Short mmCIF file of C-alpha atoms in Angstrom, two decimals:
data_model
loop_
_atom_site.label_atom_id
_atom_site.label_comp_id
_atom_site.label_asym_id
_atom_site.label_seq_id
_atom_site.Cartn_x
_atom_site.Cartn_y
_atom_site.Cartn_z
CA MET V 1 -36.93 30.77 -20.16
CA VAL V 2 -33.52 29.52 -21.25
CA LYS V 3 -32.12 30.28 -17.80
CA ILE V 4 -34.86 28.30 -16.07
CA LYS V 5 -34.13 25.38 -18.40
CA GLN V 6 -30.42 25.59 -17.53
CA LEU V 7 -31.30 25.70 -13.86
CA TYR V 8 -33.40 22.54 -14.19
CA VAL V 9 -30.54 20.78 -15.97
CA MET V 10 -28.13 21.86 -13.24
CA LEU V 11 -30.51 20.72 -10.49
CA LEU V 12 -30.98 17.39 -12.24
CA LEU V 13 -27.21 16.90 -12.50
CA VAL V 14 -26.75 17.74 -8.81
CA ALA V 15 -29.57 15.36 -7.89
CA VAL V 16 -28.02 12.52 -9.90
CA ALA V 17 -24.58 13.20 -8.44
CA THR V 18 -25.79 13.28 -4.83
CA SER V 19 -28.22 10.41 -5.20
CA SER V 20 -25.45 8.17 -6.46
CA CYS V 21 -23.73 8.70 -3.10
CA SER V 22 -26.71 8.27 -0.78
CA VAL V 23 -28.94 5.65 -2.43
CA PRO V 24 -26.33 2.80 -2.40
CA LYS V 25 -26.18 3.02 1.43
CA LYS V 26 -29.87 2.16 1.61
CA THR V 27 -29.51 -0.56 -1.00
CA LEU V 28 -26.50 -1.93 0.87
CA LEU V 29 -28.51 -2.15 4.09
CA ARG V 30 -31.35 -3.77 2.14
CA TYR V 31 -28.86 -6.20 0.54
CA TYR V 32 -27.46 -7.11 3.96
CA SER V 33 -30.82 -7.60 5.68
CA LYS V 34 -32.09 -9.68 2.76
CA ASN V 35 -29.00 -11.91 2.71
CA GLN V 36 -27.89 -11.67 6.32
CA THR V 37 -27.94 -15.41 6.99
CA THR V 38 -25.86 -16.24 3.92
CA LEU V 39 -23.38 -13.37 4.41
CA ASP V 40 -22.90 -14.14 8.10
CA GLY V 41 -22.55 -17.79 7.11
CA ILE V 42 -19.74 -16.89 4.67
CA GLU V 43 -17.99 -14.97 7.43
CA ALA V 44 -18.37 -17.85 9.90
CA ALA V 45 -17.12 -20.43 7.37
CA TYR V 46 -14.12 -18.29 6.44
CA LYS V 47 -13.25 -17.72 10.09
CA LYS V 48 -13.30 -21.46 10.76
CA LEU V 49 -11.20 -22.29 7.69
CA TYR V 50 -8.78 -19.43 8.36
CA ALA V 51 -8.09 -20.83 11.84
CA GLN V 52 -6.84 -24.05 10.19
CA ARG V 53 -4.60 -22.24 7.67
CA PRO V 54 -4.54 -18.48 6.95
CA PHE V 55 -5.68 -17.54 3.45
CA SER V 56 -7.71 -15.00 1.52
CA LEU V 57 -10.09 -15.39 -1.41
CA GLY V 58 -11.34 -13.15 -4.16
CA PHE V 59 -12.56 -12.88 -7.72
CA SER V 60 -10.37 -11.04 -10.15
CA ASP V 61 -12.91 -10.58 -12.93
CA LYS V 62 -16.35 -8.99 -13.19
CA GLU V 63 -18.00 -12.28 -14.22
CA PHE V 64 -16.81 -14.12 -11.08
CA ASN V 65 -15.00 -16.78 -13.13
CA TYR V 66 -11.41 -16.29 -11.97
CA VAL V 67 -10.65 -17.07 -8.33
CA SER V 68 -7.61 -15.59 -6.63
CA VAL V 69 -6.33 -17.56 -3.65
CA THR V 70 -3.58 -16.31 -1.33
CA VAL V 71 -2.20 -18.94 1.03
CA ILE V 72 -0.31 -17.41 3.93
CA THR V 73 2.54 -19.33 5.54
CA ASP V 74 5.18 -18.16 8.00
CA SER V 75 7.79 -17.60 5.32
CA LEU V 76 5.80 -16.84 2.15
CA GLN V 77 2.46 -15.78 0.73
CA TYR V 78 1.53 -17.92 -2.27
CA ILE V 79 -0.70 -16.05 -4.70
CA TYR V 80 -2.58 -18.17 -7.23
CA GLU V 81 -5.30 -17.56 -9.78
CA PHE V 82 -7.61 -20.23 -11.14
CA GLY V 83 -9.79 -20.05 -14.22
CA PRO V 84 -13.22 -21.65 -14.78
CA GLN V 85 -11.74 -24.87 -16.22
CA GLU V 86 -9.21 -25.36 -13.43
CA GLU V 87 -11.24 -26.92 -10.61
CA ALA V 88 -8.86 -29.88 -10.37
CA ARG V 89 -5.80 -27.63 -10.15
CA LEU V 90 -7.55 -25.54 -7.50
CA ALA V 91 -8.38 -28.63 -5.42
CA ASP V 92 -4.81 -29.97 -5.77
CA THR V 93 -3.35 -26.65 -4.68
CA LEU V 94 -5.64 -26.43 -1.65
CA VAL V 95 -4.68 -29.96 -0.62
CA LYS V 96 -0.98 -29.20 -1.18
CA TYR V 97 -1.15 -26.33 1.32
CA LYS V 98 -3.24 -28.37 3.79
CA LEU V 99 -6.33 -26.25 3.37
CA ASN V 100 -9.76 -27.86 3.78
CA ALA V 101 -10.37 -28.19 0.01
CA GLN V 102 -14.05 -29.08 0.30
CA GLY V 103 -14.70 -26.22 2.71
CA VAL V 104 -12.85 -23.65 0.60
CA ILE V 105 -14.56 -24.76 -2.65
CA SER V 106 -17.95 -24.54 -0.94
CA LEU V 107 -17.01 -21.05 0.33
CA ILE V 108 -16.05 -20.00 -3.21
CA SER V 109 -19.47 -21.15 -4.48
CA LYS V 110 -21.29 -19.23 -1.75
CA MET V 111 -19.24 -16.12 -2.47
CA ARG V 112 -19.95 -16.40 -6.19
CA ALA V 113 -23.68 -16.76 -5.53
CA MET V 114 -23.68 -13.64 -3.35
CA HIS V 115 -21.38 -11.73 -5.75
CA CYS V 116 -18.77 -11.36 -3.00
CA THR V 117 -15.53 -10.09 -4.53
CA TRP V 118 -13.07 -10.54 -1.66
CA ILE V 119 -12.68 -11.92 1.84
CA ASN V 120 -9.67 -11.62 4.07
CA THR V 121 -8.52 -10.93 7.61
CA VAL V 122 -7.33 -7.44 8.47
CA ASP V 123 -5.32 -6.66 11.57
CA TYR V 124 -6.12 -3.58 13.60
CA TYR V 125 -5.02 -2.28 16.96
CA ALA V 126 -7.25 -1.39 19.89
CA ALA V 127 -5.36 0.12 22.85
CA ASP V 128 -2.12 -1.05 21.18
CA LYS V 129 -3.31 -4.67 21.23
CA PRO V 130 -3.58 -6.58 17.95
CA GLN V 131 -7.08 -7.62 16.88
CA PHE V 132 -8.38 -9.19 13.70
CA MET V 133 -11.51 -8.36 11.77
CA ILE V 134 -12.95 -10.00 8.68
CA PHE V 135 -13.26 -7.85 5.61
CA LEU V 136 -15.89 -8.90 3.07
CA SER V 137 -16.63 -7.01 -0.14
CA ALA V 138 -19.45 -7.53 -2.61
CA ARG V 139 -20.47 -6.15 -5.97
CA PRO V 140 -24.11 -7.15 -6.16
CA VAL V 141 -25.15 -4.87 -9.03
CA ALA V 142 -23.83 -5.25 -12.52
CA PHE V 143 -24.71 -1.70 -13.44
CA SER V 144 -23.77 1.39 -11.45
CA ALA V 145 -24.83 4.98 -11.97
CA PRO V 146 -22.52 7.05 -14.16
CA PHE V 147 -21.48 9.25 -11.23
CA GLY V 148 -21.44 6.43 -8.73
CA TYR V 149 -17.78 5.49 -8.82
CA LYS V 150 -18.03 3.87 -5.41
CA LYS V 151 -19.46 0.50 -6.23
CA TYR V 152 -18.34 -2.13 -3.75
CA TYR V 153 -20.28 -2.92 -0.63
CA ILE V 154 -17.86 -3.54 2.19
CA LEU V 155 -18.76 -5.36 5.38
CA ALA V 156 -16.41 -5.45 8.37
CA TYR V 157 -16.99 -8.16 10.96
CA PHE V 158 -15.34 -7.32 14.26
CA PRO V 159 -14.66 -9.94 16.96
CA GLU V 160 -16.24 -7.79 19.68
CA PRO V 161 -18.74 -4.90 19.99
CA GLN V 162 -17.45 -1.58 18.66
CA PHE V 163 -18.01 2.09 19.54
CA PHE V 164 -20.29 4.37 17.54
CA ASP V 165 -21.62 7.93 17.71
CA GLU V 166 -25.23 9.04 17.39
CA GLU V 167 -24.93 8.97 13.61
CA GLY V 168 -23.73 5.37 13.79
CA ARG V 169 -20.16 6.13 12.68
CA LEU V 170 -17.45 3.73 13.85
CA TYR V 171 -15.03 5.11 16.46
CA ALA V 172 -11.69 3.80 17.64
CA SER V 173 -12.47 3.86 21.37
CA LYS V 174 -15.13 4.53 23.96
CA ARG V 175 -13.96 8.14 24.25
CA ARG V 176 -14.88 8.70 20.59
CA ARG V 177 -11.97 10.97 19.77
CA ARG V 178 -11.04 9.45 16.43
CA LEU V 179 -13.08 7.71 13.79
CA ARG V 180 -11.73 4.24 13.11
CA LYS V 181 -10.91 4.16 9.43
CA ILE V 182 -10.21 1.00 7.49
CA ASN V 183 -8.43 1.51 4.16
CA ASN V 184 -9.11 5.23 4.69
CA GLU V 185 -12.88 4.70 4.69
CA VAL V 186 -15.29 5.73 7.42
CA TYR V 187 -17.55 2.86 8.49
CA SER V 188 -21.12 2.89 9.79
CA LYS V 189 -23.04 0.61 12.09
CA ILE V 190 -25.18 -2.33 11.03
CA ASN V 191 -25.06 -3.92 14.46
CA ASP V 192 -22.56 -3.87 17.36
CA ARG V 193 -20.10 -6.13 15.56
CA VAL V 194 -20.82 -5.54 11.88
CA CYS V 195 -20.09 -2.28 10.04
CA TYR V 196 -20.38 -1.21 6.43
CA THR V 197 -19.11 1.26 3.90
CA ILE V 198 -19.22 1.75 0.14
CA SER V 199 -15.87 1.86 -1.55
CA GLU V 200 -14.32 2.17 -4.98
CA ASN V 201 -11.92 -0.67 -4.09
CA PHE V 202 -12.90 -4.22 -3.26
CA ARG V 203 -9.80 -4.95 -1.16
CA MET T 1 -18.32 41.20 -4.67
CA LEU T 2 -16.52 39.50 -7.52
CA THR T 3 -18.58 36.71 -9.05
CA PHE T 4 -17.89 34.23 -11.84
CA SER T 5 -20.40 32.61 -14.11
CA ALA T 6 -20.29 28.80 -14.21
CA PRO T 7 -18.73 28.51 -17.72
CA ILE T 8 -15.90 30.94 -16.83
CA LEU T 9 -15.26 29.05 -13.61
CA MET T 10 -15.26 25.73 -15.48
CA LYS T 11 -12.81 27.09 -18.05
CA PHE T 12 -10.58 28.35 -15.26
CA VAL T 13 -10.67 24.99 -13.47
CA ILE T 14 -9.92 23.11 -16.70
CA ARG T 15 -7.09 25.48 -17.59
CA ARG T 16 -5.63 25.12 -14.10
CA LYS T 17 -5.82 21.35 -14.45
CA TYR T 18 -3.95 21.50 -17.77
CA LEU T 19 -1.44 23.93 -16.31
CA SER T 20 -0.75 21.61 -13.36
CA PHE T 21 -0.44 18.66 -15.73
CA GLY T 22 1.92 20.67 -17.95
CA ILE T 23 4.10 21.66 -15.02
CA LEU T 24 4.21 18.03 -13.81
CA LEU T 25 5.15 16.85 -17.30
CA MET T 26 7.88 19.49 -17.52
CA LEU T 27 9.22 18.49 -14.10
CA PHE T 28 9.12 14.84 -15.15
CA CYS T 29 11.15 15.64 -18.28
CA THR T 30 13.75 17.54 -16.31
CA SER T 31 13.89 15.20 -13.33
CA GLY T 32 16.84 13.30 -14.66
CA VAL T 33 14.91 10.12 -15.36
CA ALA T 34 17.13 8.11 -17.62
CA VAL T 35 16.29 4.97 -19.47
CA TYR T 36 19.69 3.66 -18.61
CA SER T 37 21.66 5.56 -16.03
CA GLN T 38 24.85 3.80 -15.20
CA GLN T 39 27.81 5.12 -13.31
CA THR T 40 30.86 3.57 -14.89
CA TRP T 41 33.34 4.83 -12.32
CA ILE T 42 33.60 3.72 -8.73
CA LYS T 43 34.04 6.61 -6.35
CA ASP T 44 34.57 4.93 -3.00
CA THR T 45 33.42 2.05 -0.83
CA THR T 46 29.88 1.48 0.42
CA GLN T 47 29.64 1.43 4.21
CA THR T 48 28.46 -2.00 5.27
CA SER T 49 27.78 -3.61 8.65
CA THR T 50 26.07 -6.66 10.09
CA PRO T 51 22.97 -7.05 12.26
CA ALA T 52 25.32 -8.16 15.06
CA ASP T 53 27.16 -4.79 14.86
CA ALA T 54 23.84 -2.97 15.05
CA MET T 55 22.59 -5.06 17.99
CA ALA T 56 25.87 -4.51 19.86
CA PHE T 57 25.37 -0.76 19.43
CA ILE T 58 21.74 -0.87 20.62
CA ASN T 59 22.50 -3.17 23.54
CA LYS T 60 25.17 -0.75 24.80
CA ILE T 61 22.45 1.83 25.40
CA ASP T 62 21.46 1.34 29.05
CA SER T 63 18.60 3.75 29.07
CA LEU T 64 17.41 6.32 26.62
CA PRO T 65 15.69 9.38 28.15
CA GLN T 66 12.41 10.63 26.69
CA SER T 67 13.29 12.80 23.73
CA ALA T 68 12.44 16.50 23.83
CA TYR T 69 11.96 16.36 20.04
CA TRP T 70 9.69 13.34 19.70
CA SER T 71 7.10 13.74 22.43
CA ASN T 72 4.83 10.96 21.12
CA ILE T 73 7.50 8.27 21.02
CA PRO T 74 8.42 6.52 24.28
CA PRO T 75 12.13 5.52 24.26
CA ALA T 76 11.48 1.87 25.16
CA MET T 77 9.09 1.46 22.22
CA LEU T 78 11.60 3.10 19.90
CA LEU T 79 14.42 0.75 20.94
CA ASN T 80 12.15 -2.30 20.72
CA ASN T 81 11.10 -1.31 17.23
CA ILE T 82 14.71 -0.76 16.11
CA ARG T 83 15.72 -4.15 17.55
CA GLN T 84 12.82 -5.82 15.70
CA ASN T 85 13.87 -4.23 12.41
CA ILE T 86 17.48 -5.31 12.81
CA ASN T 87 16.58 -8.89 13.73
CA HIS T 88 13.60 -9.27 11.39
CA PRO T 89 14.06 -6.81 8.51
CA LEU T 90 11.43 -8.61 6.42
CA ARG T 91 8.71 -7.70 8.92
CA LEU T 92 9.10 -3.98 8.28
CA TYR T 93 5.65 -2.77 7.27
CA GLU T 94 4.74 0.43 5.46
CA GLY T 95 1.16 0.52 6.79
CA ILE T 96 -2.27 0.18 5.23
CA SER T 97 -3.02 2.64 2.41
CA THR T 98 0.05 4.85 2.92
CA ASN T 99 2.42 5.97 0.18
CA PHE T 100 5.40 4.62 2.11
CA CYS T 101 6.13 1.60 -0.12
CA ALA T 102 9.21 3.22 -1.69
CA TYR T 103 10.57 4.10 1.75
CA ALA T 104 9.92 0.52 2.87
CA ALA T 105 11.87 -0.81 -0.15
CA LEU T 106 14.65 1.65 0.69
CA SER T 107 14.58 0.41 4.30
CA TYR T 108 15.08 -3.14 3.01
CA LEU T 109 18.27 -1.89 1.33
CA VAL T 110 19.37 -0.05 4.48
CA LEU T 111 18.70 -2.97 6.83
CA HIS T 112 20.46 -5.43 4.53
CA THR T 113 23.45 -3.19 3.75
CA ASN T 114 24.17 -1.09 6.81
CA PRO T 115 22.00 -1.92 9.85
CA LEU T 116 24.53 -0.26 12.18
CA GLY T 117 24.25 2.98 10.22
CA TYR T 118 20.46 2.72 10.51
CA ALA T 119 20.58 2.15 14.29
CA GLN T 120 22.99 5.07 14.80
CA LEU T 121 20.86 7.34 12.65
CA MET T 122 17.67 6.45 14.52
CA VAL T 123 19.20 6.97 17.96
CA GLY T 124 20.81 10.22 16.76
CA LEU T 125 17.50 11.50 15.40
CA TYR T 126 15.70 10.59 18.62
CA THR T 127 18.28 12.13 20.91
CA ASN T 128 19.26 15.27 18.97
CA GLY T 129 16.33 15.83 16.63
CA GLN T 130 18.75 15.63 13.70
CA ALA T 131 21.32 13.17 12.41
CA LYS T 132 23.46 12.27 9.43
CA MET T 133 23.90 9.11 7.37
CA GLU T 134 26.53 9.05 4.64
CA GLY T 135 26.17 12.50 3.07
CA VAL T 136 22.53 12.99 4.02
CA SER T 137 21.64 15.28 6.93
CA PHE T 138 18.16 14.79 8.35
CA LYS T 139 16.59 17.70 10.19
CA PRO T 140 12.88 16.87 10.34
CA SER T 141 10.35 19.68 10.64
CA GLU T 142 8.42 20.31 13.85
CA LYS T 143 5.21 19.00 12.31
CA ILE T 144 6.90 15.69 11.53
CA ARG T 145 8.21 15.46 15.08
CA GLN T 146 4.69 15.98 16.42
CA VAL T 147 3.04 13.48 14.09
CA ALA T 148 5.53 10.60 14.49
CA GLY T 149 4.07 8.12 16.95
CA THR T 150 0.47 9.24 16.38
CA LEU T 151 -0.33 7.62 13.01
CA ARG T 152 -3.25 5.22 13.46
CA PHE T 153 -5.38 2.75 11.48
CA LYS T 154 -2.37 1.65 9.45
CA GLY T 155 -2.19 -1.92 10.78
CA ALA T 156 1.07 -2.89 12.47
CA LEU T 157 2.52 0.56 11.75
CA ASP T 158 0.24 1.85 14.56
CA ILE T 159 2.44 0.24 17.21
CA ARG T 160 5.81 0.86 15.52
CA PRO T 161 6.78 4.43 16.36
CA ALA T 162 10.37 4.09 15.09
CA ASP T 163 9.05 3.12 11.65
CA GLN T 164 6.66 6.08 11.67
CA LEU T 165 9.57 8.38 12.55
CA TRP T 166 11.80 6.85 9.87
CA PHE T 167 9.24 6.93 7.02
CA LEU T 168 8.12 10.47 7.89
CA CYS T 169 11.74 11.70 8.05
CA LEU T 170 12.53 10.16 4.65
CA ALA T 171 9.43 11.69 3.06
CA ASP T 172 10.17 15.03 4.71
CA HIS T 173 13.76 15.11 3.48
CA PHE T 174 13.75 13.69 -0.05
CA LYS T 175 11.73 15.53 -2.67
CA GLY T 176 10.90 14.73 -6.27
CA TYR T 177 8.68 16.36 -8.86
CA LEU T 178 5.61 14.51 -7.58
CA ASN T 179 6.01 16.40 -4.31
CA PHE T 180 6.08 19.77 -6.10
CA PHE T 181 2.53 20.72 -5.04
CA SER T 182 2.74 19.18 -1.58
CA ARG T 183 6.15 19.81 -0.14
CA ARG T 184 5.19 20.04 3.54
CA TYR T 185 3.29 17.73 5.82
CA ASN T 186 0.21 19.76 6.69
CA LYS T 187 -2.45 17.47 8.08
CA GLU T 188 -3.25 13.91 9.11
CA GLY T 189 -3.53 11.75 6.05
CA ASP T 190 -0.74 13.43 4.06
CA GLU T 191 1.17 10.16 4.38
CA ASP T 192 -1.46 8.68 2.02
CA ARG T 193 -1.21 11.49 -0.51
CA LEU T 194 1.25 13.13 -2.91
CA TRP T 195 3.44 14.40 -0.05
CA ALA T 196 4.76 10.86 0.49
CA SER T 197 4.86 9.76 -3.15
CA VAL T 198 8.14 8.78 -4.77
CA ASN T 199 8.95 9.04 -8.46
CA TYR T 200 11.51 6.66 -9.96
CA ALA T 201 14.43 9.09 -10.15
CA LYS T 202 13.86 10.05 -6.51
CA PHE T 203 13.98 6.43 -5.40
CA ASN T 204 17.29 5.82 -7.17
CA ARG T 205 18.69 9.06 -5.79
CA MET T 206 17.72 8.06 -2.24
CA ALA T 207 19.49 4.70 -2.58
CA GLU T 208 22.61 6.35 -4.00
CA GLN T 209 22.80 9.14 -1.44
CA LEU T 210 21.71 7.36 1.71
CA LEU T 211 23.72 4.18 1.22
CA ASN T 212 26.37 5.21 -1.29
CA LEU T 213 25.24 2.37 -3.54
CA ARG T 214 25.79 2.20 -7.27
CA VAL T 215 22.33 2.12 -8.82
CA GLU T 216 21.93 0.81 -12.32
CA ALA T 217 18.46 1.94 -13.31
CA ALA T 218 16.36 1.03 -16.32
CA GLY T 219 12.93 2.56 -16.74
CA SER T 220 10.95 5.67 -15.96
CA ASP T 221 7.69 6.94 -14.51
CA LEU T 222 5.71 6.84 -17.74
CA ILE T 223 7.52 4.61 -20.20
CA ARG T 224 8.47 0.97 -19.64
CA PRO T 225 12.15 0.02 -20.00
CA TRP T 226 13.18 -0.77 -23.57
CA ILE T 227 14.46 -4.25 -22.86
CA SER T 228 13.55 -7.03 -25.28
CA ASP T 229 14.09 -9.91 -22.85
CA LEU T 230 13.07 -8.48 -19.50
CA TYR T 231 13.26 -11.82 -17.69
CA SER T 232 16.91 -12.43 -18.71
CA TYR T 233 17.81 -8.83 -17.89
CA ILE T 234 16.41 -9.10 -14.35
CA HIS T 235 17.63 -12.67 -13.81
CA SER T 236 21.21 -11.74 -14.70
CA ARG T 237 21.24 -9.04 -12.04
CA ILE T 238 19.61 -10.81 -9.11
CA GLY T 239 22.80 -12.42 -7.74
CA THR T 240 25.03 -9.37 -7.88
CA GLY T 241 23.00 -6.86 -5.90
CA ILE T 242 19.55 -6.04 -4.63
CA VAL T 243 16.93 -5.60 -7.36
CA VAL T 244 14.01 -3.24 -6.77
CA LEU T 245 11.11 -3.26 -9.23
CA TYR T 246 8.91 -0.25 -9.90
CA LEU T 247 5.48 -1.64 -10.78
CA ASN T 248 1.99 -0.84 -11.85
CA ASN T 249 0.12 -1.84 -8.74
CA THR T 250 -3.35 -1.82 -10.28
CA PHE T 251 -2.40 -4.99 -12.15
CA LEU T 252 -0.31 -6.61 -9.43
CA TYR T 253 -2.93 -6.16 -6.70
CA LYS T 254 -6.19 -5.65 -8.48
CA LYS T 255 -8.42 -3.43 -6.39
CA SER T 256 -11.30 -2.79 -8.74
CA HIS T 257 -12.89 -4.48 -11.72
CA THR T 258 -12.87 -1.44 -13.97
CA THR T 259 -11.83 -2.09 -17.56
CA LEU T 260 -9.79 1.09 -17.83
CA LYS T 261 -6.79 1.16 -15.56
CA LEU T 262 -4.27 3.90 -15.01
CA GLY T 263 -1.16 2.79 -16.86
CA VAL T 264 1.38 4.24 -14.49
CA PRO T 265 3.55 2.62 -11.82
CA THR T 266 2.85 3.37 -8.17
CA HIS T 267 4.49 0.58 -6.22
CA TYR T 268 7.99 -0.60 -5.31
CA VAL T 269 8.85 -4.20 -4.43
CA VAL T 270 12.17 -5.88 -3.67
CA LEU T 271 12.74 -8.86 -5.91
CA GLU T 272 14.23 -11.87 -4.14
CA LYS T 273 13.97 -14.57 -6.79
CA ILE T 274 12.97 -14.97 -10.43
CA GLU T 275 12.87 -18.25 -12.35
CA GLN T 276 11.35 -19.28 -15.67
CA ASP T 277 10.09 -22.83 -16.25
CA GLU T 278 9.94 -24.87 -19.48
CA ASP T 279 6.42 -23.60 -20.24
CA GLY T 280 7.67 -20.02 -20.13
CA LEU T 281 5.88 -19.16 -16.88
CA ILE T 282 7.93 -16.95 -14.59
CA THR T 283 7.92 -17.50 -10.82
CA VAL T 284 8.74 -14.40 -8.84
CA VAL T 285 9.35 -14.03 -5.12
CA TYR T 286 9.19 -10.45 -3.97
CA TRP T 287 9.03 -8.53 -0.72
CA ASP T 288 6.48 -5.86 0.10
CA TYR T 289 3.98 -5.04 2.89
CA GLY T 290 6.15 -6.80 5.45
CA ALA T 291 6.04 -10.22 3.79
CA ARG T 292 7.47 -12.26 0.94
CA SER T 293 5.07 -13.27 -1.81
CA LEU T 294 5.37 -15.88 -4.54
CA ARG T 295 3.38 -15.79 -7.74
CA GLN T 296 3.61 -17.03 -11.28
CA VAL T 297 3.29 -14.60 -14.16
CA THR T 298 3.60 -14.76 -17.92
CA PRO T 299 6.45 -12.87 -19.65
CA ALA T 300 3.80 -10.56 -21.19
CA PHE T 301 2.34 -9.75 -17.77
CA LEU T 302 5.81 -9.09 -16.36
CA LYS T 303 6.52 -6.70 -19.21
CA LYS T 304 3.15 -5.01 -18.67
CA ILE T 305 3.65 -4.26 -14.97
CA VAL T 306 7.39 -3.43 -14.77
CA PHE T 307 8.24 0.23 -15.31
CA GLY T 308 11.60 0.28 -13.58
CA VAL T 309 14.39 -2.11 -12.64
CA SER T 310 16.91 -0.76 -10.13
CA HIS T 311 19.97 -2.87 -9.61
CA CYS T 312 21.60 -1.66 -6.37
CA ILE T 313 25.22 -2.71 -6.06
CA GLN T 314 27.69 -2.17 -3.25
CA LYS T 315 30.75 -0.16 -4.24
CA LYS T 316 33.86 -2.21 -3.50
CA GLN T 317 37.30 -0.76 -2.91
CA HIS T 318 39.82 -1.55 -5.64
CA GLY T 319 42.83 -3.40 -4.29
#
């Protein structure tokens, strides 16, 4: 009787441990399909603003109060952090570096509303040619399962259609010899240009 | 068949974990990490050269045949990469999610102190499969020679075979206590793991041996340097040599929002400038990931993230 009880406990633990890995994928896909217009809109807005002046945006705290802005110039990367009471300083800084202040502030609001933690441009190489994809991470749930250490939803927006296998895993080329990993993570297909993964890191 | 019950297996795993931790701690204690290690005597002169010397050497090479040792590195790509590093040393990039940051910081020292030595070493390694710089003889293993040129999904490092060769050779040659359980490159991805990691004593040793620099080091892998005014300490050294900081990266580049963070350093940056304003805020300009970054930090934050300050000075001949 005791052994059966122990077996149930073990099975329960295994179920919790494995479910914490598989369930978030479904919730991520649900999250994306529910908010597709807004998330794709964030990507499109960032892409447009980035073309004017390269930068990246993120939130450095769980409550989405502190914004981290990295302005990229030819000689230096300027890394700034702005608190909730520093809207004026944020706007001044954006103007100083010739960023579209209104556009960036609107992007920050959209990201906050969607609980997006980070957006930046990542370079990758396809057939030795440089390409750029947009990396967007989100932390839509405040609570995560005790065993679910991977808690950020990551979306990768590629400029052109990518290559996938039957399981929908992202490959580096048409020949499908190597999985294309980004930050050491394997990505899966949402559509031809958008891929996802769940990661323990938001950037 | 020998079987173990779950509790015995658990105990064994836990004991093994403690044993590994104990061995690592013992190795750390005996690794020669000193809070202040300062060589007071000057042995000889540091070899120095200019980028022009290095370019003259590279430009003399009419054509380099495909190496028998490095089958995945075309000679033209190697030479292009070396030229790029000599002309634009700040663009050297350790790759996404690798453990090559210490080797990149070391490369900054090499390219700013002795670019000719670097160029000669690289061509020697490519041509003969082995080469020497100062007192250090590199003879990379066969696995390293096969892997160099094939690393992918590391950003710009993908198309820089000479940098792959260089970082892999450095990681293959220099060993510290962190490499105790992973001494050989076994499989793809080892560049992101313990095999490529660099403890503080190892970094200082690399700079001393490879460049014959005098390294004044303050700090360690687990305990922050006991310096009351860290800003003044660093500021006073910035003009007289190259300063490398050993930092806790989880605070510098936050990657998760977890409350508990591992309080150990894992990242090396080269400090280019440090200034304190009237409000006490400290502006730092540092080099890492192939770019220079500027940010403002409080003295408390600086103290929190800095675990090591290495002041690398050229040895000058006494007249």
